[in-house]
XYZ file of C-alpha atoms in Angstrom:
669
model
C 7.395 21.353 50.484
C 4.828 19.934 52.704
C 5.026 19.343 55.782
C 5.980 16.463 56.300
C 8.455 16.599 53.582
C 10.554 19.121 55.586
C 11.143 16.356 58.872
C 11.698 13.476 56.167
C 14.496 15.942 55.005
C 15.458 17.212 58.495
C 15.281 12.872 59.812
C 17.657 12.435 56.978
C 20.052 15.361 57.233
C 20.655 14.006 61.870
C 20.944 10.507 60.642
C 24.105 11.507 58.401
C 25.412 13.414 61.072
C 25.125 10.496 63.804
C 27.208 8.232 61.113
C 29.814 10.579 60.855
C 28.671 11.636 57.116
C 29.462 15.412 56.626
C 27.504 17.354 53.976
C 29.325 18.414 50.352
C 28.998 20.351 47.472
C 30.251 19.688 43.542
C 30.779 22.999 41.271
C 29.756 21.050 37.207
C 30.787 23.876 34.716
C 32.195 27.128 34.267
C 29.561 29.626 32.671
C 31.136 30.648 30.183
C 27.852 31.310 28.614
C 24.700 31.746 29.071
C 21.719 29.842 27.773
C 17.998 29.940 28.692
C 18.405 26.895 30.179
C 17.011 23.809 32.221
C 13.838 26.930 32.317
C 13.300 29.093 29.450
C 10.436 31.481 31.137
C 10.621 33.492 27.625
C 7.815 30.552 25.723
C 5.000 29.486 28.727
C 6.428 25.979 29.721
C 9.894 24.132 28.334
C 11.411 21.435 29.131
C 15.361 20.684 29.768
C 16.968 17.255 29.819
C 21.180 16.989 30.754
C 24.660 14.460 31.410
C 26.587 15.044 33.877
C 29.355 12.381 34.616
C 30.598 10.284 37.444
C 33.841 12.378 36.937
C 32.329 15.651 37.223
C 29.805 14.569 40.590
C 33.422 13.713 42.143
C 31.988 10.841 44.036
C 31.299 7.359 43.868
C 27.450 7.286 45.503
C 25.956 9.427 48.371
C 22.926 10.996 48.709
C 21.521 14.384 46.849
C 19.784 17.061 48.650
C 19.811 19.803 46.629
C 21.142 21.797 42.939
C 20.994 25.401 42.477
C 21.676 27.035 39.338
C 22.939 30.573 38.588
C 20.984 32.613 37.249
C 20.979 36.594 35.022
C 17.709 37.573 35.375
C 16.282 40.772 33.606
C 13.131 39.960 35.219
C 12.099 39.681 38.574
C 9.974 35.920 38.793
C 8.953 34.732 42.261
C 6.950 31.929 43.248
C 6.972 29.826 40.072
C 6.347 26.136 39.031
C 9.689 24.485 38.746
C 9.819 20.239 38.701
C 13.078 18.321 38.852
C 13.797 14.889 37.841
C 16.887 13.157 38.749
C 17.679 9.603 37.976
C 21.349 7.201 36.525
C 22.234 5.823 32.749
C 24.534 3.696 31.109
C 24.156 6.536 28.553
C 27.017 8.374 27.230
C 25.207 11.613 25.025
C 21.231 11.383 24.563
C 21.753 11.085 20.703
C 19.055 8.238 20.183
C 16.645 10.132 22.046
C 15.009 11.544 25.189
C 15.556 9.964 28.853
C 11.131 10.067 30.338
C 10.186 10.714 33.268
C 8.916 8.085 34.307
C 11.905 6.254 34.855
C 13.463 8.227 36.499
C 12.682 10.620 40.338
C 10.278 12.874 40.982
C 12.641 15.011 43.592
C 10.718 18.613 43.185
C 7.626 20.197 42.734
C 7.196 23.195 43.716
C 7.629 27.173 42.779
C 10.968 28.628 43.017
C 11.786 32.338 43.234
C 14.062 33.635 40.905
C 15.110 36.789 41.039
C 16.405 39.764 38.934
C 20.064 39.944 39.197
C 23.000 37.300 39.454
C 22.239 34.786 41.646
C 22.852 31.515 42.906
C 19.517 29.746 42.978
C 19.714 27.050 45.500
C 16.263 23.624 45.205
C 16.129 22.023 48.741
C 15.152 18.723 46.963
C 11.687 17.694 48.069
C 12.819 13.892 48.476
C 17.064 12.663 49.050
C 17.878 11.297 45.506
C 20.018 8.126 45.857
C 23.012 8.710 43.883
C 24.350 4.912 43.542
C 26.887 5.960 40.601
C 26.816 5.936 36.820
C 26.125 9.467 34.595
C 23.471 11.519 36.313
C 20.238 13.229 34.664
C 18.766 15.927 36.077
C 15.148 16.526 33.933
C 14.086 20.691 35.051
C 10.408 20.829 33.770
C 8.728 24.803 33.230
C 4.921 23.269 33.798
C 2.466 25.928 31.448
C 1.875 29.345 32.540
C 0.071 31.609 32.264
C 2.889 34.321 31.382
C 6.227 34.544 30.004
C 9.020 36.827 29.410
C 12.334 38.063 28.403
C 14.540 36.588 26.429
C 17.433 38.044 28.317
C 16.460 35.887 31.489
C 19.475 33.087 31.104
C 21.211 31.084 32.776
C 24.815 30.796 33.200
C 26.030 27.128 31.649
C 29.305 26.296 28.577
C 29.065 23.630 26.076
C 30.580 20.567 26.029
C 31.711 18.221 22.573
C 29.049 15.696 23.185
C 25.369 15.757 22.906
C 24.395 15.865 26.671
C 21.727 18.233 26.220
C 17.697 18.048 25.634
C 15.244 21.095 25.102
C 11.808 22.252 23.959
C 9.382 25.156 24.820
C 5.949 25.935 23.745
C 3.856 28.942 24.278
C 0.288 26.561 23.100
C 0.981 23.360 23.324
C 2.229 21.589 26.529
C 5.338 19.700 26.346
C 4.497 15.815 28.805
C 7.845 15.146 30.610
C 6.885 11.560 29.688
C 6.028 11.543 26.491
C 9.396 14.755 25.971
C 8.779 15.549 22.449
C 10.523 13.538 19.229
C 10.319 16.749 17.258
C 10.884 20.137 17.618
C 13.650 20.521 20.423
C 17.537 21.697 20.476
C 20.528 18.654 21.268
C 23.129 19.798 21.675
C 26.707 20.345 24.592
C 24.950 22.496 26.302
C 24.378 22.938 29.450
C 23.544 24.281 32.214
C 26.416 25.570 35.518
C 25.447 23.882 38.573
C 25.666 23.224 41.627
C 24.786 19.601 43.507
C 24.835 19.202 47.014
C 25.856 16.221 48.878
C 26.125 13.600 51.203
C 29.197 10.494 50.032
C 28.431 7.115 51.433
C 32.251 5.718 49.677
C 32.978 2.361 48.575
C 36.636 1.551 49.201
C 38.591 0.948 45.751
C 37.397 3.632 42.094
C 40.190 4.598 40.443
C 38.927 6.794 37.585
C 41.279 8.039 34.073
C 38.686 11.661 33.446
C 41.446 13.026 30.747
C 43.841 13.069 28.715
C 45.958 16.195 27.771
C 48.956 16.918 25.097
C 49.613 17.959 21.792
C 47.206 17.489 18.659
C 50.509 17.848 16.649
C 53.052 15.164 17.089
C 56.456 14.833 15.681
C 56.807 10.910 14.574
C 59.782 9.597 16.496
C 60.121 12.396 19.370
C 59.006 11.469 22.859
C 55.498 12.900 23.464
C 54.107 13.761 27.122
C 50.865 13.140 27.461
C 49.180 13.802 30.976
C 46.817 11.512 32.535
C 43.762 12.877 34.742
C 43.932 9.478 37.790
C 40.986 10.583 40.340
C 40.656 8.036 43.977
C 37.069 8.164 43.751
C 37.157 6.115 46.995
C 38.052 5.945 50.196
C 41.187 3.806 50.201
C 44.695 5.329 49.755
C 46.095 3.491 46.411
C 50.072 2.404 45.981
C 49.563 -0.458 43.141
C 47.418 -0.194 40.056
C 48.448 0.040 36.297
C 48.434 3.903 34.014
C 48.203 2.158 29.871
C 47.365 4.807 26.284
C 46.357 3.143 23.957
C 45.434 3.110 20.414
C 41.442 3.720 20.042
C 42.489 0.051 18.438
C 43.612 -1.141 21.995
C 47.665 -1.218 20.985
C 49.237 -0.692 23.961
C 51.464 2.471 22.896
C 53.077 3.628 26.546
C 52.432 2.619 29.755
C 53.656 2.969 33.991
C 52.462 2.014 36.999
C 50.561 4.836 39.406
C 52.265 7.298 41.062
C 50.411 7.047 45.167
C 47.190 8.714 45.188
C 45.545 9.117 48.869
C 40.895 8.908 49.243
C 39.588 11.565 47.283
C 42.821 13.208 45.403
C 43.304 13.191 41.599
C 46.768 13.302 40.854
C 48.378 14.010 37.466
C 50.384 10.845 35.507
C 52.688 11.901 32.851
C 53.493 8.950 30.108
C 55.320 8.402 27.689
C 55.153 7.257 23.641
C 56.843 8.092 20.327
C 54.392 8.357 17.654
C 55.762 5.852 14.620
C 52.991 6.585 12.208
C 52.656 9.907 9.717
C 48.455 10.785 9.919
C 46.025 10.527 12.578
C 45.923 8.334 16.116
C 43.293 8.660 18.115
C 44.167 8.072 22.035
C 42.258 7.583 25.171
C 43.957 6.756 28.794
C 42.861 3.697 31.366
C 43.551 3.504 34.819
C 43.628 -0.875 36.186
C 43.009 -1.742 39.285
C 43.205 -5.259 40.630
C 40.666 -4.141 43.329
C 38.389 -1.899 41.613
C 34.233 -2.148 42.738
C 33.236 0.616 40.007
C 35.265 0.226 36.030
C 33.246 1.930 33.865
C 34.504 5.113 34.615
C 38.547 3.769 33.731
C 38.390 5.027 30.317
C 39.320 8.561 29.318
C 37.351 9.760 26.357
C 39.568 9.055 23.311
C 41.878 12.127 21.746
C 42.427 13.546 18.210
C 46.602 13.808 17.197
C 47.864 13.705 13.954
C 51.515 13.085 13.854
C 53.841 14.665 11.086
C 58.187 13.570 10.584
C 60.219 15.963 12.145
C 61.411 18.635 10.449
C 56.912 20.037 9.590
C 56.125 23.423 11.031
C 53.475 24.505 12.894
C 51.984 27.983 13.595
C 49.058 30.115 14.453
C 48.408 33.447 13.296
C 45.598 35.411 16.009
C 45.003 35.545 19.418
C 41.380 34.436 19.525
C 40.036 37.195 22.035
C 37.198 37.609 20.416
C 34.357 35.474 18.944
C 32.700 35.529 15.723
C 30.733 33.395 12.187
C 34.541 33.260 10.683
C 35.267 31.720 8.845
C 32.199 29.756 7.897
C 28.939 30.923 9.270
C 26.007 28.632 10.017
C 23.129 30.564 10.637
C 22.136 31.278 6.868
C 21.587 28.848 4.794
C 25.181 29.805 2.555
C 28.527 32.814 3.109
C 31.610 33.437 1.469
C 35.369 35.071 3.173
C 37.645 36.889 1.991
C 40.960 37.794 3.925
C 44.715 38.672 3.774
C 47.062 37.052 5.905
C 50.362 39.409 5.849
C 53.773 37.846 4.985
C 55.268 39.210 8.305
C 52.977 37.226 10.742
C 53.747 33.823 8.678
C 57.542 34.509 8.787
C 58.329 31.732 6.817
C 58.189 29.876 3.156
C 56.940 26.054 2.600
C 54.759 23.638 1.753
C 51.265 24.075 3.635
C 50.069 21.080 4.249
C 47.184 21.692 6.503
C 45.166 24.242 8.242
C 43.381 24.838 11.136
C 40.521 26.705 12.222
C 39.749 27.489 16.520
C 35.625 26.826 17.135
C 33.817 26.998 20.254
C 29.790 25.604 18.993
C 27.233 24.989 21.298
C 25.835 22.065 19.023
C 27.708 19.098 16.496
C 27.589 20.159 12.897
C 28.629 16.941 10.984
C 29.270 16.718 7.762
C 28.515 19.950 6.270
C 30.876 21.056 3.009
C 33.198 23.794 2.704
C 35.973 24.973 -0.395
C 38.889 26.866 0.813
C 41.133 28.135 -1.660
C 44.663 30.186 -1.307
C 46.770 32.749 -2.896
C 49.275 35.601 -2.746
C 49.044 38.915 -3.506
C 51.181 42.113 -2.777
C 47.304 44.284 -1.458
C 47.586 45.235 1.936
C 43.843 45.707 2.167
C 41.015 44.963 0.960
C 37.845 47.860 0.754
C 36.771 47.881 -1.670
C 36.917 44.717 -3.867
C 37.024 40.999 -3.868
C 40.619 38.553 -5.680
C 38.356 36.499 -7.502
C 38.440 32.279 -6.317
C 39.540 32.111 -10.315
C 42.708 34.149 -9.644
C 43.431 31.635 -6.332
C 44.314 27.699 -5.977
C 41.893 25.399 -4.808
C 43.161 23.655 -1.913
C 40.711 21.997 -0.020
C 37.034 20.191 -1.614
C 34.508 18.227 1.137
C 33.335 18.120 4.005
C 33.944 18.641 7.503
C 32.390 17.738 11.112
C 32.636 20.453 13.850
C 31.883 19.322 16.676
C 30.307 20.786 19.459
C 32.577 22.819 22.487
C 36.501 24.561 21.793
C 37.983 21.831 18.987
C 41.068 22.172 17.040
C 39.026 21.805 13.300
C 42.074 21.692 10.463
C 41.766 20.736 7.142
C 44.300 18.499 4.834
C 44.670 20.172 1.724
C 45.011 18.414 -1.218
C 46.448 19.412 -3.044
C 49.470 20.922 -0.424
C 50.012 25.075 -1.604
C 53.407 26.361 -1.743
C 54.111 28.801 -0.007
C 56.245 31.574 -1.815
C 56.372 34.211 0.988
C 53.566 37.678 0.042
C 50.298 38.157 1.439
C 48.380 34.911 2.138
C 44.893 35.511 0.052
C 42.646 32.845 2.236
C 38.254 32.501 0.677
C 36.488 30.242 1.981
C 33.023 29.421 1.076
C 30.142 27.382 2.665
C 28.120 25.833 -0.151
C 24.918 26.243 -0.545
C 23.459 24.216 1.703
C 19.481 23.953 3.195
C 20.809 23.054 7.086
C 20.616 26.304 9.346
C 22.212 26.550 12.564
C 21.892 28.430 15.635
C 24.287 31.868 15.267
C 25.741 31.717 18.489
C 28.388 28.590 16.829
C 30.867 30.154 16.351
C 35.209 30.624 15.855
C 37.348 31.888 17.830
C 38.945 35.875 15.752
C 41.151 38.977 16.737
C 41.078 42.098 15.173
C 43.992 43.043 12.605
C 45.199 47.364 12.810
C 43.484 47.112 8.572
C 39.623 46.619 7.040
C 42.189 42.847 5.804
C 38.265 40.801 5.574
C 35.544 40.723 3.412
C 32.095 38.270 3.923
C 29.053 37.714 2.634
C 25.463 35.606 3.271
C 22.518 34.392 2.115
C 19.082 32.773 2.624
C 18.504 32.792 -0.620
C 21.184 31.587 -3.488
C 24.472 30.715 -3.947
C 28.135 32.954 -3.567
C 29.564 32.563 -6.239
C 33.452 32.806 -5.809
C 34.280 33.396 -8.755
C 32.863 36.021 -9.789
C 31.502 37.321 -5.673
C 29.517 39.757 -5.294
C 29.268 43.713 -5.278
C 28.364 44.522 -1.766
C 29.928 42.358 1.080
C 30.679 43.528 4.351
C 34.181 44.541 5.025
C 35.909 44.282 8.608
C 38.799 43.859 10.477
C 38.335 41.256 12.282
C 39.461 37.674 10.806
C 40.203 33.881 12.565
C 42.404 32.847 14.598
C 44.194 30.254 11.264
C 46.421 27.215 11.846
C 49.370 26.512 9.500
C 51.074 22.846 9.445
C 53.744 23.832 6.659
C 56.779 21.255 5.482
C 60.047 23.211 4.572
C 60.326 23.682 0.192
C 63.348 21.132 -1.274
C 62.042 18.340 0.704
C 60.812 15.289 -0.028
C 59.805 12.091 2.390
C 62.030 8.451 2.557
C 58.980 5.571 3.741
C 59.528 1.994 4.134
C 59.805 -0.668 5.797
C 62.077 -2.685 7.982
C 62.023 -7.021 8.204
C 63.891 -8.835 9.437
C 63.170 -11.901 6.450
C 59.751 -11.901 6.373
C 59.201 -10.953 9.933
C 58.582 -7.222 9.977
C 60.701 -5.965 12.294
C 58.551 -3.044 15.346
C 61.060 -0.974 16.861
C 63.808 -0.858 14.681
C 66.117 1.937 14.588
C 66.192 3.805 10.935
C 69.428 6.377 10.837
C 69.674 9.316 8.634
C 73.451 10.858 7.563
C 73.704 10.067 11.306
C 71.533 12.752 13.643
C 67.886 12.236 11.719
C 66.526 9.160 13.753
C 62.716 7.727 14.101
C 61.534 3.942 14.831
C 59.897 1.618 13.579
C 56.344 1.084 13.618
C 53.999 -2.291 14.279
C 53.856 -2.637 11.036
C 57.837 -2.819 10.024
C 57.369 0.565 8.524
C 59.181 4.221 9.015
C 59.003 7.853 7.278
C 61.166 10.557 7.882
C 61.006 14.269 6.476
C 65.129 14.859 4.486
C 65.908 17.788 2.806
C 66.390 17.240 -1.227
C 69.419 15.385 -2.217
C 71.782 11.991 -1.295
C 71.521 10.824 2.629
C 72.855 7.716 3.679
C 70.464 5.515 5.787
C 70.831 3.435 8.059
C 69.042 0.234 9.534
C 69.600 -1.814 13.009
C 68.148 -4.231 15.775
C 69.772 -5.891 18.308
C 70.938 -9.267 17.073
C 70.643 -8.315 13.926
C 73.415 -6.955 10.826
C 72.906 -2.950 10.877
C 72.356 -2.329 6.843
C 73.625 0.674 5.404
C 72.575 2.206 2.072
C 72.699 5.414 0.103
C 69.365 6.694 -1.319
C 68.638 9.865 -3.518
C 65.501 12.772 -2.619
C 63.743 14.618 -4.117
C 61.559 17.723 -3.545
C 57.547 17.138 -3.124
C 58.501 12.384 -3.583
C 57.997 10.281 -1.260
C 61.373 8.259 -2.345
C 61.400 3.695 -0.786
C 63.800 1.894 0.640
C 62.943 -1.004 2.265
C 65.496 -2.356 4.478
C 65.715 -6.888 5.386
C 68.147 -7.098 8.701
C 69.627 -10.679 9.213
C 72.346 -13.501 10.654
C 72.815 -12.453 13.928
C 75.168 -9.165 14.664
C 78.898 -8.801 13.704
C 81.288 -7.048 15.455
C 81.253 -3.466 13.821
C 83.706 -1.121 15.097
C 81.447 1.828 13.000
C 78.151 0.306 13.434
C 75.594 2.751 16.316
C 76.227 0.319 19.350
C 72.677 -0.313 21.411
C 73.399 0.061 25.614
C 71.235 1.401 28.165
C 73.227 4.395 28.923
C 72.337 8.443 29.738
C 74.841 10.028 26.546
C 73.572 13.134 27.678
C 72.071 16.549 27.677
C 72.570 19.292 24.298
C 71.847 22.271 24.843
C 73.485 22.659 28.288
C 73.852 25.372 29.573
C 70.103 26.033 28.574
C 67.863 29.026 28.713
C 64.770 27.364 29.830
C 65.165 23.851 27.535
C 66.762 20.885 26.785
C 67.390 18.472 25.524
C 67.564 14.398 27.576
C 69.636 12.289 25.330
C 69.839 8.498 26.011
C 70.009 4.849 25.018
C 67.833 2.091 25.596
C 69.346 -2.259 25.338
C 66.307 -4.274 26.234
C 62.809 -3.505 25.028
C 60.099 -2.373 28.616
C 62.355 -1.841 30.502
C 61.770 1.332 33.098
C 63.044 4.562 33.695
C 63.126 7.198 36.037
C 64.618 10.626 35.004
C 64.810 12.916 38.139
C 66.271 16.210 38.538
C 68.457 17.072 42.048
C 69.341 20.703 43.091
C 72.344 21.374 43.599
C 71.640 20.346 47.726
C 70.636 16.760 46.558
C 66.760 17.877 46.799
C 64.569 16.371 44.508
C 63.046 19.165 42.312
C 60.812 16.855 39.868
C 60.283 13.586 37.783
C 61.395 14.083 34.744
C 60.132 10.615 32.909
C 58.135 7.724 34.677
C 58.031 5.326 32.061
C 58.544 1.244 29.890
C 61.031 1.671 27.181
C 61.722 -0.446 24.514
C 65.046 -0.461 23.195
C 66.238 2.115 21.104
C 67.722 6.064 21.311
C 65.246 8.250 22.845
C 65.312 12.367 23.378
C 62.949 13.806 25.919
C 63.254 17.594 26.382
C 62.173 19.216 29.008
C 61.375 22.421 30.673
C 63.637 24.265 34.070
C 60.117 24.058 35.578
C 59.524 22.008 39.106
C 57.380 19.675 40.073
C 54.241 22.029 40.637
C 55.187 23.697 37.411
C 56.979 26.867 38.194
C 60.271 28.474 36.709
C 63.734 26.642 38.423
C 65.530 28.912 38.977
C 69.326 30.049 38.454
C 72.027 27.466 39.259
C 73.416 23.520 39.543
C 71.382 21.264 38.558
C 72.592 16.750 38.364
C 69.824 15.317 35.976
C 70.053 10.853 37.224
C 68.762 7.764 34.745
C 67.700 4.956 37.379
C 66.813 1.782 35.115
C 68.088 -2.024 36.229
C 71.358 -2.611 36.094
C 71.619 1.059 35.066
C 73.009 4.109 37.225
C 74.082 7.593 36.008
C 73.984 11.416 37.134
C 75.025 14.503 35.157
C 75.634 17.617 35.360
C 73.597 20.904 33.894
C 73.522 24.388 34.423
C 71.468 26.633 34.269
C 71.165 30.341 33.329
C 68.329 32.934 33.179
């Protein structure tokens, strides 16, 4: 850094102190991986670019004075030329190409020391960067150098599901930051852990919605809790805003008034919604503040959920404490894998409808062919021979995308597999494909006590699952595997509820008086029922209740449509819908119980709170809006901080317009 630049930085820092602004730091990234980014010293020169999002930065506007990278080198590298550019963009990924340096600001051009071992490499910028909002673009260049060093000279990093980074390296060709290469680069979600020193120049009103957290497998007719992370990036406290949960098509699923959030604070707002249609949901959350000065950060990234009828079960085999290229190896053109999952690990029988693998990829791998077989055997290991696909049932034949980062990869099986209770055989093939990828695209795995796995890969030939090669690798390791199953001897009841030609949303459909669901916005409902005769009742406020006996056949979809007519009549045997806290079950409980309540009017705000014996509120269980119908909410015995509650007497209070009721609950441990 020149003397002039050093003086300029000093003057700027003094000015910040005079104006009462204090420099702060933000660390972005977990650093759970290592890679040769943002600088690759294994080659003579390298070029790297990535995006850092405003919700990660944590401030709306400000001046960046330094950046720091986290290295773990085996080589001492002193006085290495380094160049850094910064800029902002509205882009959320780099799929379309590099952002050239001509559209950025050069903030550092000098030499940096990179010591061996683990260190924080702090780089004071030659020129302060004035960040005014949006996504921060960071470009880092290792200019052409005469020397190159160990491939183990790496920086700490992590991987996102978004393709937010590009990197290129070369020994003979100079990589031009103003005209980055159109080929020979890597595009993925891997980016370096970074520390940014900044002085915030805040705006008054800016709420952001940075994340939603929810189960990815949800149940029809059951109340699901979705946690929404709200960030207040402004310097004004906020207590008058709305939080919405929506489907990808914009349909409103849930809404609530936002809880008070102080300036600079991050809080979790819980929204409640009831899935009414089986299948896939792409959900996102949004925060709405009338005076919001930055609306670009108001929506969360989407979350993919899949909804099943009540009665389905999900289970996961394995702990996933290791990683490896099983059951699919994308670093070779073809792979074949087989393992055993033991009957005691599954511990049930039923129809397997979906299979789940858990990946941790450094890049997106999209639309790749995959074939899966299932079968059963008395064998307890696979030391000598494969069980060929001819003795198994093909349950998946198609393509699948594997996003970067940690994800649940859900395979819908067709046909489904009727598991009878023996040791389960799982065979997975990556058919021969001309594309190959990084070996660090791995799955979560673990080791078992027995030699339960065989696998093989090839760059030259297709691997035949009907006659697997005699030579293969044997292993104790197997992938963490999830299953979604429905019980045996069950079938589906589906249909619509109408009033004449009008489809009814939120109508109640009950089987045998104890299994309830609600119609979707399209007037449809779905129930999973045991085979046999069932009494089905459909009701809606202001209309006549209709009942029908329906015979369910295992494995078959039975359709029953209802048409509700006229004004509701006084029927002492018909279910009566009113706003009511009906009670909790079980009671006493440990550690979970279910609150049952009903709502008379649509769009009714409902608050359910938990109090201790001294009358002190220990948790707000529900603060949301509900429609007409019967509802259930399951909760664990925890306080607002997520700490376990002590044994004793508690009170559950439901508050709604013109209705309040409190019931006693006993927690026994």
